[in-house]
CSV table of C-alpha atoms and ligand atoms in Angstrom, one decimal:
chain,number,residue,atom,x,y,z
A,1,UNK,CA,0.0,0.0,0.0
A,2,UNK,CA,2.5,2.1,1.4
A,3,UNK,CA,4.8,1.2,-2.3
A,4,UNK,CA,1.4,2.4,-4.2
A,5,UNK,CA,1.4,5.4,-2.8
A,6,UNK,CA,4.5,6.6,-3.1
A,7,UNK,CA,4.8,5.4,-6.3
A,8,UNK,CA,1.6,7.2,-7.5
A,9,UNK,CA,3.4,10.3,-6.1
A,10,UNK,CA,6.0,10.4,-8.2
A,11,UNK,CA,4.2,9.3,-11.3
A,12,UNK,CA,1.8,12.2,-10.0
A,13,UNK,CA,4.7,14.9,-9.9
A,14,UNK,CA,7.0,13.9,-12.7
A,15,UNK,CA,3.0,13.8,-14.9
A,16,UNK,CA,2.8,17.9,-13.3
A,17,UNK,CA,6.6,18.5,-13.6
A,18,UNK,CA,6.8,17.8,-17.4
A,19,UNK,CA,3.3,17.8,-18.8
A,20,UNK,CA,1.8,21.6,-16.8
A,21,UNK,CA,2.6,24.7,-18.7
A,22,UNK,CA,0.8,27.8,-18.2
A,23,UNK,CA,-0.4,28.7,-21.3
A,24,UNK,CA,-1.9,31.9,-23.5
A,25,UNK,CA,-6.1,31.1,-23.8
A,26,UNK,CA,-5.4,32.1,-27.7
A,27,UNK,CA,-3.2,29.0,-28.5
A,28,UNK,CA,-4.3,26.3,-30.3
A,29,UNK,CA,-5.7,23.4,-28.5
A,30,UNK,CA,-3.7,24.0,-25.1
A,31,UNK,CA,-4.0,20.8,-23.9
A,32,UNK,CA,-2.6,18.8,-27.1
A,33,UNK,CA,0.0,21.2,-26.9
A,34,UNK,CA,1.1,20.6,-23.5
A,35,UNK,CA,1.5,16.9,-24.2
A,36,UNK,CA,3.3,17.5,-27.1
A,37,UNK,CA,5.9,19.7,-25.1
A,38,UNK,CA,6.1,16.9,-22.1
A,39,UNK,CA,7.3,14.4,-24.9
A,40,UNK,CA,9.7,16.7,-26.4
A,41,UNK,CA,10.7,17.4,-22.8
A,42,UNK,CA,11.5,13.8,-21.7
A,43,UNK,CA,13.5,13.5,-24.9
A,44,UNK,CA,15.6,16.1,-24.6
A,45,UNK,CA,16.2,15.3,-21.0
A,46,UNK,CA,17.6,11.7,-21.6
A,47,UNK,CA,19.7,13.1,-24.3
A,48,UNK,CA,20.7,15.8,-21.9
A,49,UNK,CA,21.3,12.6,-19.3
A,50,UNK,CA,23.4,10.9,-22.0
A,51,UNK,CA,25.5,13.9,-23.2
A,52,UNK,CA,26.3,14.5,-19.7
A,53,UNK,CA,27.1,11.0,-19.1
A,54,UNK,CA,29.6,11.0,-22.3
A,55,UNK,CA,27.3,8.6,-24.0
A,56,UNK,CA,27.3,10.7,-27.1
A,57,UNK,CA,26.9,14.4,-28.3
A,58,UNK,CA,23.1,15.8,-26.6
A,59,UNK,CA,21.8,16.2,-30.5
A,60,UNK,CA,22.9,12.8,-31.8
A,61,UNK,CA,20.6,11.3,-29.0
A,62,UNK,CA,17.5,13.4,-29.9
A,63,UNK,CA,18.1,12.7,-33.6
A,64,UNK,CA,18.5,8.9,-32.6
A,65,UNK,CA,15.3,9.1,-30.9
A,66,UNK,CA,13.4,11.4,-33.6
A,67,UNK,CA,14.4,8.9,-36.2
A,68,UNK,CA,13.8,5.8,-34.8
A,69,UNK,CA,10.5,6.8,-34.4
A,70,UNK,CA,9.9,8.8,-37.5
A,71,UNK,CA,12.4,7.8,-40.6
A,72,UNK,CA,10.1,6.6,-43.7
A,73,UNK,CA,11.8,4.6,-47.1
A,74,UNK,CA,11.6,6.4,-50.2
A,75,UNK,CA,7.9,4.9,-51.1
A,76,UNK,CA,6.0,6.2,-53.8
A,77,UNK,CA,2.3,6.5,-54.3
A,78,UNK,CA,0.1,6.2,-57.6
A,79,UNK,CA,0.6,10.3,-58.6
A,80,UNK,CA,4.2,10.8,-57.0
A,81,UNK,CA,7.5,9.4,-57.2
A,82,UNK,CA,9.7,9.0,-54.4
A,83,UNK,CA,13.3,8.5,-54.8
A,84,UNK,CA,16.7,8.7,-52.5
A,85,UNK,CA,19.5,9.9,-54.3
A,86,UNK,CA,22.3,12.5,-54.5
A,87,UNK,CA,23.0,15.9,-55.7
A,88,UNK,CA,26.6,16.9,-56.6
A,89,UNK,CA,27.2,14.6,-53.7
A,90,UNK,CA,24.3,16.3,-50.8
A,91,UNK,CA,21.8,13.6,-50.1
A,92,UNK,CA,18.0,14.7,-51.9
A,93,UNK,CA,14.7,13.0,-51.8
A,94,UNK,CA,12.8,14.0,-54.7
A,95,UNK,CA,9.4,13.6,-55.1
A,96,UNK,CA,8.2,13.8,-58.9
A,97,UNK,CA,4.6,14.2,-59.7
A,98,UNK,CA,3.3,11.8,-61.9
A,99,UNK,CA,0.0,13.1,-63.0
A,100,UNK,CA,1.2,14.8,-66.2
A,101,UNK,CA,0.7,12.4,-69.2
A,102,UNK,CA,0.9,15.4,-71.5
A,103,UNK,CA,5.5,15.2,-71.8
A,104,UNK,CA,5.0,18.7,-73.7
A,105,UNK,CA,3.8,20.0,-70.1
A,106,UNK,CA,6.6,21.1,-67.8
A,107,UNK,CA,6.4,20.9,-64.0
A,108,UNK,CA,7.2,23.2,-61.4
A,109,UNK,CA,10.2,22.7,-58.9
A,110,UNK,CA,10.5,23.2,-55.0
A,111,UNK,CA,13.6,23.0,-53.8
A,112,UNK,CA,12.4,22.3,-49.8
A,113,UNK,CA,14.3,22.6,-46.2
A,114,UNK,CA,13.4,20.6,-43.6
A,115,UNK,CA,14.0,22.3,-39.4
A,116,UNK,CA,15.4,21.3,-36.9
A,117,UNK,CA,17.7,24.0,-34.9
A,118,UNK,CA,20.7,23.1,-37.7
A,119,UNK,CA,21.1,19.8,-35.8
A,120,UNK,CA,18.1,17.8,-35.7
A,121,UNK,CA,15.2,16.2,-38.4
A,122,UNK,CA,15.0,14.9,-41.6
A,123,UNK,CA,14.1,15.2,-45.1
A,124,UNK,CA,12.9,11.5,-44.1
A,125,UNK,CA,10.9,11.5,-41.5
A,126,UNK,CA,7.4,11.3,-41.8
A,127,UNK,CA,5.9,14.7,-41.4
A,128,UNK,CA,8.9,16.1,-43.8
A,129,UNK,CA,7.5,13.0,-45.7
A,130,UNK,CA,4.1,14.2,-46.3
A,131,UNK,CA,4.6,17.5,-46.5
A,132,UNK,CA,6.6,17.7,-49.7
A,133,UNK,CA,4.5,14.5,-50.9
A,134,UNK,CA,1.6,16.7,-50.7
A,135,UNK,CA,3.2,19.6,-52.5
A,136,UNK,CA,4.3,17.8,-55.6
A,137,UNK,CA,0.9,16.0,-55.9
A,138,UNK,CA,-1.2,19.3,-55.2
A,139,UNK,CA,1.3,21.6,-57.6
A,140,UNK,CA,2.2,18.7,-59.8
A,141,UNK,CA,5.5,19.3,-59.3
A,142,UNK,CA,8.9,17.8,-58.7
A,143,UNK,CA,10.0,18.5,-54.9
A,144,UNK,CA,14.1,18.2,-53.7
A,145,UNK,CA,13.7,17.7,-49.6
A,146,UNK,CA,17.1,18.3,-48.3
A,147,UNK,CA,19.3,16.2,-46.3
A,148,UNK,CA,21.5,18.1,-45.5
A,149,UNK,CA,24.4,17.7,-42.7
A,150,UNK,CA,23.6,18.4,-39.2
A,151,UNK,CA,25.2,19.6,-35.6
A,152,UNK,CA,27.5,17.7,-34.7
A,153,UNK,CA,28.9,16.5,-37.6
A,154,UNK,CA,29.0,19.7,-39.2
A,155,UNK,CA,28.6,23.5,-37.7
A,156,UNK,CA,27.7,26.4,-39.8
A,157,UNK,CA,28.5,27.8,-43.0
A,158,UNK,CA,28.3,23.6,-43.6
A,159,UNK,CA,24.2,23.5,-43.7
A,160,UNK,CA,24.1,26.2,-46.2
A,161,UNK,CA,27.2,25.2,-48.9
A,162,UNK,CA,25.1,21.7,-49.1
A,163,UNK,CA,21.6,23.7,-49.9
A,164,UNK,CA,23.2,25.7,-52.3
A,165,UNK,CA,25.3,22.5,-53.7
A,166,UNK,CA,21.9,20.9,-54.2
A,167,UNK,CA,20.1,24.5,-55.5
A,168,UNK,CA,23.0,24.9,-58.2
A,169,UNK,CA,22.9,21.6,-59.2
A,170,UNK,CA,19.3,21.7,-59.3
A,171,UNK,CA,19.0,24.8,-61.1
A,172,UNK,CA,21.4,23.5,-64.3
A,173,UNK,CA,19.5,23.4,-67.2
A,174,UNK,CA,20.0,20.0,-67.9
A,175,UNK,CA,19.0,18.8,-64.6
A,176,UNK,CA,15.7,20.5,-65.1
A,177,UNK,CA,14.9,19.5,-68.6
A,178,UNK,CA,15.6,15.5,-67.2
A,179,UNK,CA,12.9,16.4,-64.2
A,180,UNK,CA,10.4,18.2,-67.1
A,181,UNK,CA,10.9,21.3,-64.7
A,182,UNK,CA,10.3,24.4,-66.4
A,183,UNK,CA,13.3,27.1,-65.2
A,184,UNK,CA,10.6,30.2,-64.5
A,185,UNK,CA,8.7,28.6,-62.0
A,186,UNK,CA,11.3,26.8,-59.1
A,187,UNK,CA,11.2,27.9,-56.0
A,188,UNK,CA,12.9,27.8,-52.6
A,189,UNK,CA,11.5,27.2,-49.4
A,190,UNK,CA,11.7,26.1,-45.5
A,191,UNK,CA,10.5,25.8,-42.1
A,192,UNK,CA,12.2,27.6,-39.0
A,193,UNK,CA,16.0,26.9,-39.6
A,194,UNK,CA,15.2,25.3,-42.8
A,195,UNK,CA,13.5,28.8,-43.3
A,196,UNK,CA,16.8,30.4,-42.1
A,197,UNK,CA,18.5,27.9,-45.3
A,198,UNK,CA,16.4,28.8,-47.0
A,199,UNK,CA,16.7,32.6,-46.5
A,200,UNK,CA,20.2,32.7,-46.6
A,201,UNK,CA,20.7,30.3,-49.5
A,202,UNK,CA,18.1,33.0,-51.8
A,203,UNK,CA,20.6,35.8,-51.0
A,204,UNK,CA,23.6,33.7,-52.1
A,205,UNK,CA,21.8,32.5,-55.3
A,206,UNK,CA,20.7,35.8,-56.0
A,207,UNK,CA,24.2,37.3,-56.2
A,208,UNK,CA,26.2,34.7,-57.8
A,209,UNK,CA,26.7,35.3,-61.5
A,210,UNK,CA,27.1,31.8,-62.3
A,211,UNK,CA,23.8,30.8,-61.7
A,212,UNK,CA,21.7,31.5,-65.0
A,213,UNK,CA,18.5,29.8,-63.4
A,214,UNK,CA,16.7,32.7,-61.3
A,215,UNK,CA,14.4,31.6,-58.4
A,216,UNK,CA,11.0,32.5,-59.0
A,217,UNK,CA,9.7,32.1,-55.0
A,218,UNK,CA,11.0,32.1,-51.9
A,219,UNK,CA,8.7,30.7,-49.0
A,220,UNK,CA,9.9,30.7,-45.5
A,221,UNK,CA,7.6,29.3,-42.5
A,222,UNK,CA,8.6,30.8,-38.9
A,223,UNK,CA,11.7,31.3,-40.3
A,224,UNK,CA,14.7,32.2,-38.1
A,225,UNK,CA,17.0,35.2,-39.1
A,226,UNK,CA,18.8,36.6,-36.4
A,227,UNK,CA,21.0,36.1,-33.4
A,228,UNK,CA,21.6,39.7,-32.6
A,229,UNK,CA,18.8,40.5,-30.5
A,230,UNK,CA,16.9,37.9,-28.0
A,231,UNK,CA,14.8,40.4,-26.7
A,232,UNK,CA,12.2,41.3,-29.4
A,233,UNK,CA,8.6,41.6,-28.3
A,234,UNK,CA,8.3,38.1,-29.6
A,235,UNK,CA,11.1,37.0,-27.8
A,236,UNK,CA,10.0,38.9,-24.6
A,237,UNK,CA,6.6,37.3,-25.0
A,238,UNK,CA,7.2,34.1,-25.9
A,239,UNK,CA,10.3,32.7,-24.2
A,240,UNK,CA,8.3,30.2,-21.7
A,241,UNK,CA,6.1,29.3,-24.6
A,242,UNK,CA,6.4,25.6,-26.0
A,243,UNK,CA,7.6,23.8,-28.1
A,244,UNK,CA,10.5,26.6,-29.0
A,245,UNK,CA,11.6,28.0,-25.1
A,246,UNK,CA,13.8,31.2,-26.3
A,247,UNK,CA,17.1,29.5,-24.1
A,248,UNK,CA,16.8,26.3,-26.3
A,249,UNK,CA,16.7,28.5,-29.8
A,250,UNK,CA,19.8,30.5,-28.1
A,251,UNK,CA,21.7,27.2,-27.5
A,252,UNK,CA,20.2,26.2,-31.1
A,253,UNK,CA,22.4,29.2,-32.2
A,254,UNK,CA,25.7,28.9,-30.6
A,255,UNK,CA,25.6,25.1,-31.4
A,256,UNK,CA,25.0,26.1,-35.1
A,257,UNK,CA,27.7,28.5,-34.9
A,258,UNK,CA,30.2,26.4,-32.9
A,259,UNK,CA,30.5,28.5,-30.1
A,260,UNK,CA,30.5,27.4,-26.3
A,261,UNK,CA,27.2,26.6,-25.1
A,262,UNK,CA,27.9,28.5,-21.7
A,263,UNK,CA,27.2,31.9,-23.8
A,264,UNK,CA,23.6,31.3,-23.6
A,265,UNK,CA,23.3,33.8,-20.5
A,266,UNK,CA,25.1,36.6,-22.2
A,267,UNK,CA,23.1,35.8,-25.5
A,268,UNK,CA,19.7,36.2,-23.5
A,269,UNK,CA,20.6,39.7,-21.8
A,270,UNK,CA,22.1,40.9,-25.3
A,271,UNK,CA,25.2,41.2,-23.6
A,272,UNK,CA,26.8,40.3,-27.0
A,273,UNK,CA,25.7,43.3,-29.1
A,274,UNK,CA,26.2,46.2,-26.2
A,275,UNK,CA,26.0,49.8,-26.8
A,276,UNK,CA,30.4,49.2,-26.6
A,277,UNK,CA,30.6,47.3,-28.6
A,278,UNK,CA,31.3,49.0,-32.0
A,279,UNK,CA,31.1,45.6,-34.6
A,280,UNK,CA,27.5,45.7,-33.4
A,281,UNK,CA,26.8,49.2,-33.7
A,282,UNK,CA,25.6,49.1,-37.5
A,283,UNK,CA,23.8,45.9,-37.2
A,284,UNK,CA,21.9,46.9,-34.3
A,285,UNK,CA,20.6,49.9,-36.7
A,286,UNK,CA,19.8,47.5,-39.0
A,287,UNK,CA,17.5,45.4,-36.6
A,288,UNK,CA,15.9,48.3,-34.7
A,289,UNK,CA,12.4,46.5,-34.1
A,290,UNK,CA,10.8,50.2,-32.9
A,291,UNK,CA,11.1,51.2,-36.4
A,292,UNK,CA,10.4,47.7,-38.2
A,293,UNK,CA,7.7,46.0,-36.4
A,294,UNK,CA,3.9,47.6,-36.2
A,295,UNK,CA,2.3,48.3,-33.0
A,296,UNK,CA,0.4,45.5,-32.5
A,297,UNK,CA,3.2,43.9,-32.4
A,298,UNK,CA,5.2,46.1,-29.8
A,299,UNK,CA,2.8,45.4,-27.6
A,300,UNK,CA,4.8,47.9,-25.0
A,301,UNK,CA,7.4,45.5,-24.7
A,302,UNK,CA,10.7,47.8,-23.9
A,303,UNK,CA,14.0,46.9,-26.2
A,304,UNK,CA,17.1,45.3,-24.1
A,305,UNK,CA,20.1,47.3,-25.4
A,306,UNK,CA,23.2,46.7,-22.9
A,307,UNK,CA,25.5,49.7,-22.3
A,308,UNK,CA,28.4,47.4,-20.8
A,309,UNK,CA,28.5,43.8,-22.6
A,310,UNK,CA,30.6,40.9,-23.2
A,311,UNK,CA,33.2,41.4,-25.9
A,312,UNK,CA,34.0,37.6,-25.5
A,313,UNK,CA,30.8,36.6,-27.1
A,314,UNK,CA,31.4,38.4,-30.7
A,315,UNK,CA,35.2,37.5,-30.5
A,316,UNK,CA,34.4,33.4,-29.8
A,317,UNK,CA,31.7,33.6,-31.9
A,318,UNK,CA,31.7,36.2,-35.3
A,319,UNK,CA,29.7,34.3,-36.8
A,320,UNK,CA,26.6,36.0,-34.7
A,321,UNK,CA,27.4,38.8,-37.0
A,322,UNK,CA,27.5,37.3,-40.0
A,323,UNK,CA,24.6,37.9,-42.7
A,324,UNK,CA,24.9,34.3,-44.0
A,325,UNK,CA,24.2,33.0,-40.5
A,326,UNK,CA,21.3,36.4,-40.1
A,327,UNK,CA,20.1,36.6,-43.0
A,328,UNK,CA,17.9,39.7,-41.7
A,329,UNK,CA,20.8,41.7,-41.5
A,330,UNK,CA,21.6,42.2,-45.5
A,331,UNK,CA,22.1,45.2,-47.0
A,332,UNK,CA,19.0,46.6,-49.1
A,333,UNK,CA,21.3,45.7,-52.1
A,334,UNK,CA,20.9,42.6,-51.7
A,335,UNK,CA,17.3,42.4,-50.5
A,336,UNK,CA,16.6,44.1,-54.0
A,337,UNK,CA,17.6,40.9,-56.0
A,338,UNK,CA,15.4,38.8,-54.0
A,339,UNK,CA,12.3,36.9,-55.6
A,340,UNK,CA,8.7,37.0,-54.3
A,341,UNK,CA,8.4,36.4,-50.8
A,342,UNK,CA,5.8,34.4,-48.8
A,343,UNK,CA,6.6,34.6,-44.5
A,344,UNK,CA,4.2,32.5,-42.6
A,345,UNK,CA,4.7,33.9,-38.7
A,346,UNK,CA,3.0,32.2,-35.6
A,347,UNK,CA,1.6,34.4,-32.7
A,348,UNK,CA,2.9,32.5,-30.0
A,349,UNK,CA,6.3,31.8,-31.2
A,350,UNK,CA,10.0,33.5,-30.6
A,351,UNK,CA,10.8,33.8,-33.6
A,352,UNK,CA,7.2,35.7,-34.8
A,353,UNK,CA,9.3,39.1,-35.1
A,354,UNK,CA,12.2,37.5,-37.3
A,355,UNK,CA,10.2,36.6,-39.9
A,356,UNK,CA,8.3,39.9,-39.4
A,357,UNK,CA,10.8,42.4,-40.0
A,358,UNK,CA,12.1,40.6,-42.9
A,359,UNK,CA,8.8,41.1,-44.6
A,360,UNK,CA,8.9,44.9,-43.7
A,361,UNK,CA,12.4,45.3,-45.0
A,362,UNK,CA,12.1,42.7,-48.3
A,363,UNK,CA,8.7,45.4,-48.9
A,364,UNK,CA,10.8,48.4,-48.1
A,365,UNK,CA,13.3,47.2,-50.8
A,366,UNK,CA,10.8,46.9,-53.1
A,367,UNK,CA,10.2,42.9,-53.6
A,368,UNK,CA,6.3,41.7,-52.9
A,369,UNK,CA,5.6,40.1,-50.0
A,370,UNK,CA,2.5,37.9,-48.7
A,371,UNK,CA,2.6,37.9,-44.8
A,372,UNK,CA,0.8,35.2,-43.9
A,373,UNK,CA,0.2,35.5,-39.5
A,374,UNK,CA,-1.5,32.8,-37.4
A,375,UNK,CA,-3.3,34.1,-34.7
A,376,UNK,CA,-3.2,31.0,-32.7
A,377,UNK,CA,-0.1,29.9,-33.9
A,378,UNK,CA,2.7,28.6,-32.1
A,379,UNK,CA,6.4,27.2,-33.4
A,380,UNK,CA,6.7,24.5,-35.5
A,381,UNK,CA,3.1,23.8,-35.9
A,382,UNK,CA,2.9,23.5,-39.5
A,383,UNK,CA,5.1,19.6,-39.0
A,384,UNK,CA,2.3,19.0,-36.1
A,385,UNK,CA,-0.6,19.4,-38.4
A,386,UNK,CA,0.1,15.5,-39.5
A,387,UNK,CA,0.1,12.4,-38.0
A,388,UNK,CA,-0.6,11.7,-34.7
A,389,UNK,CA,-1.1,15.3,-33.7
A,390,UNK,CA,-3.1,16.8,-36.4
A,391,UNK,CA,-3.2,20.2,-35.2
A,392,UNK,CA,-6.0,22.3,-36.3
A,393,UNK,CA,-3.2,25.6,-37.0
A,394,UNK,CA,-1.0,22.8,-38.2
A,395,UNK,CA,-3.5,21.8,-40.8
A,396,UNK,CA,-4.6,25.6,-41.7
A,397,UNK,CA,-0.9,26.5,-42.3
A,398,UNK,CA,-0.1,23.8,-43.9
A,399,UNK,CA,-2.7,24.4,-46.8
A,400,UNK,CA,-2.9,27.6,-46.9
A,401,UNK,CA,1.1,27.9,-47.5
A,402,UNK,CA,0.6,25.1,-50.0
A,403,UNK,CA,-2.1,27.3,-51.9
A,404,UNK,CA,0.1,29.9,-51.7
A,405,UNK,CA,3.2,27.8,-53.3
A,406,UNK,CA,-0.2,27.0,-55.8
A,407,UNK,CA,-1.0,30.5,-56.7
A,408,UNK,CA,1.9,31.9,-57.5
A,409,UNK,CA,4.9,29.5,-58.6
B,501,NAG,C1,26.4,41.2,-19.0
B,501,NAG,O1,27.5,42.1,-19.0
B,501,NAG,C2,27.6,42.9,-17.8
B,501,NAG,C3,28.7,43.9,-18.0
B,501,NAG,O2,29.9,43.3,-18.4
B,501,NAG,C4,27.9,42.0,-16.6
B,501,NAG,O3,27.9,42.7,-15.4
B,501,NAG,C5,26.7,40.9,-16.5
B,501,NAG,O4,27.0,40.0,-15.5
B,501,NAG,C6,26.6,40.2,-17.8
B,501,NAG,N1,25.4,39.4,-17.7
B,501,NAG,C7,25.3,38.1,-18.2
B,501,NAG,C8,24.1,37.3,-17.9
B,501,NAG,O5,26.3,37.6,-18.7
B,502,NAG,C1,15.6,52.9,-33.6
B,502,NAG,O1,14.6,53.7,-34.2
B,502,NAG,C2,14.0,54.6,-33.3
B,502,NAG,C3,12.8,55.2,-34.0
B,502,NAG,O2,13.1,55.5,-35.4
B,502,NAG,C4,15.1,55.6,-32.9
B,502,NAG,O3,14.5,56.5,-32.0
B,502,NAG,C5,16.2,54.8,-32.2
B,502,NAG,O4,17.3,55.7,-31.9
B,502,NAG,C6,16.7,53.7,-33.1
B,502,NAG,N1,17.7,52.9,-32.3
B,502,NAG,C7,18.9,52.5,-32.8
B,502,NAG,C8,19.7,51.6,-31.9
B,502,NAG,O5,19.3,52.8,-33.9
């Protein structure tokens, strides 16, 4: 009896401990979403566990865990085509829509980033799966899912030379004619640091002479652009929100950028972009969310500018400043040679403000923008809108970017 009860008590406080977060009225189906976060909790806490007991790097064990779980063979269906393979030596899945009998007829191409904080996912696992399934059966299209190299077996600018190794390749004329893609209508897109790829992969395409093939599209979901300020509204708002707390996308960061892990503090405070340091002096300009976000937004939420920081941070880590890595920070130059831009942002999310002021500065530069803002959104939602979770936001943004992609590629 005795046994029972204590053993109901800690079922009963580890059930509160990981499954209870306070959460905004306005999110989608609270309760699902606290269960969702409790699992992603547990995972990352036996990966933490393992790390610590020098089983294995902490990202390796959630990857282990996602995968084992998730990972799907190439299979096709009756309309699309599935098939592993390689791009100028970057693992692709493509997925080729079949419906078009008529050869004459060419296809549209989507070249597609999967998330994952730079270290974790899969252009194989099933939600990935589906998603880019459904796009080349709904656009009768030919979809290139991504896979490429992850934390820790590769750190930044790694991720982005094997998207743009698959985009060039993809984009050679004769790799399109053999795929019956037509050239004016191939498009780039991602979701949260697949949206960051995909970002910062648009910007390289767009000024390298040696690609002939222009994007038509660029479609980025919650996208993450910046490292330079963790103290947005969004960030302010959201940073106890799940599944995306704001100290797990600063350790997303610094993992991604090879720095030490320990600079999370100083990252959160903005200690790493203070008023003395001068390297961040023009960038900070550049990201001044009192000028670039709208009101409703602001929320009265106060910006965090240090006046004393911690010139370690930038000097470990330059990569903070780099555009490649931020890809919010590029000069209007460059933002001018960008194609069409679709940003899907999520209310309840820390990056909401990211993908935000990119759409005010892309507009301000003179490229056309659809903003597309969820209400009850939160981060990462879109992958959630499948199988088992079926989120209602999930399923809303997952069509209506899809329509989108429809409309206008
Ligand atoms: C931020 O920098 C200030 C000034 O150097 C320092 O006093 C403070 O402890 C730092 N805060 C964090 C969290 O690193
Ligand atoms: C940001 O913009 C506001 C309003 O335009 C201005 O008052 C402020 O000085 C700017 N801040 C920085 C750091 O440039």
């Amino acid at each position: 009896m005795k046994a029972t009860i204590a053993f109901l008590s800690v079922v009963t406080a580890l059930t509160a401990y990981y499954v209870y977060v306070p959460l905004p009225s306005t999110v989608s189906e609270p309760w699902k979403l606290m269960l969702l976060d409790a699992a992603l909790r547990i995972a990352q806490d036996v990966s933490n566990i393992a790390h610590w007991m020098g089983l294995g790097h902490y990202q390796t064990f959630l990857n282990l865990a996602a995968n084992f779980l998730e990972e799907l063979g190439p299979e096709s269906t009756e309309t699309v085509k599935v098939e592993d393979t390689a791009f100028d030596g970057v693992q692709v899945r493509v997925f080729e829509a079949g419906k078009n009998t008529n050869d004459a007829e060419l296809k549209r191409g989507v070249i597609y980033i999967h998330g994952g904080g730079w270290a974790l996912g899969s252009a194989r696992i099933r939600s990935y799966d589906y998603i880019c399934k459904k796009i080349a059966d709904v656009l009768n299209a030919v979809v290139v899912s991504v896979e490429y190299r992850l934390v820790p077996e590769v750190y930044f600018p790694e991720q982005i030379h094997d998207v743009l190794q698959v985009a060039k390749h993809f984009l050679l004329l004769e790799v399109l004619a053999k795929y019956s893609v037509d050239p004016h209508r191939v498009a780039i897109s991602g979701d949260s640091a697949g949206g960051n790829l995909a970002a910062a992969v648009s910007q390289q395409l767009a000024q390298d002479r040696s690609v002939t093939t222009r994007l038509k599209l660029q479609a980025l979901i919650y996208p993450a652009l910046q490292a330079l300020d963790f103290n947005t509204p969004s960030y302010q708002q959201n940073m106890d929100i799940p599944i995306l707390y704001r100290s797990v996308m600063a350790r997303f960061w610094l993992e991604y950028l090879k720095g030490d892990t320990s600079f999370v503090k100083p990252l959160l405070v903005n200690n790493h972009t203070s008023f003395d340091l001068h390297e961040a002096a023009a960038v900070r300009a550049i990201l001044n969310w009192t000028s670039l976000l709208p009101p409703s937004f602001k929320k009265g939420y106060k910006p965090v500018i240090q006046t004393l920081g911690d010139p370690r941070v930038i000097q470990e880590v330059p990569a903070l400043l780099d555009v490649r890595a931020a890809p919010l920070i590029a000069d209007n130059e460059v933002l001018q040679l960008l194609p069409k831009t679709y940003i899907l942002t999520c209310e309840h999310d820390v990056l909401r403000d990211d993908g935000i002021m990119y759409a005010k500065r892309l507009e301000e530069a003179g490229i056309e923008v659809t903003h597309d803002h969820y209400e009850d959104g939160f981060h990462g939602c879109m992958i959630f809108g499948t199988w088992p979770t079926y989120f209602s936001v999930g399923i809303r943004t997952m069509n209506n970017y899809i329509n989108w992609l429809s409309q206008n590629l």
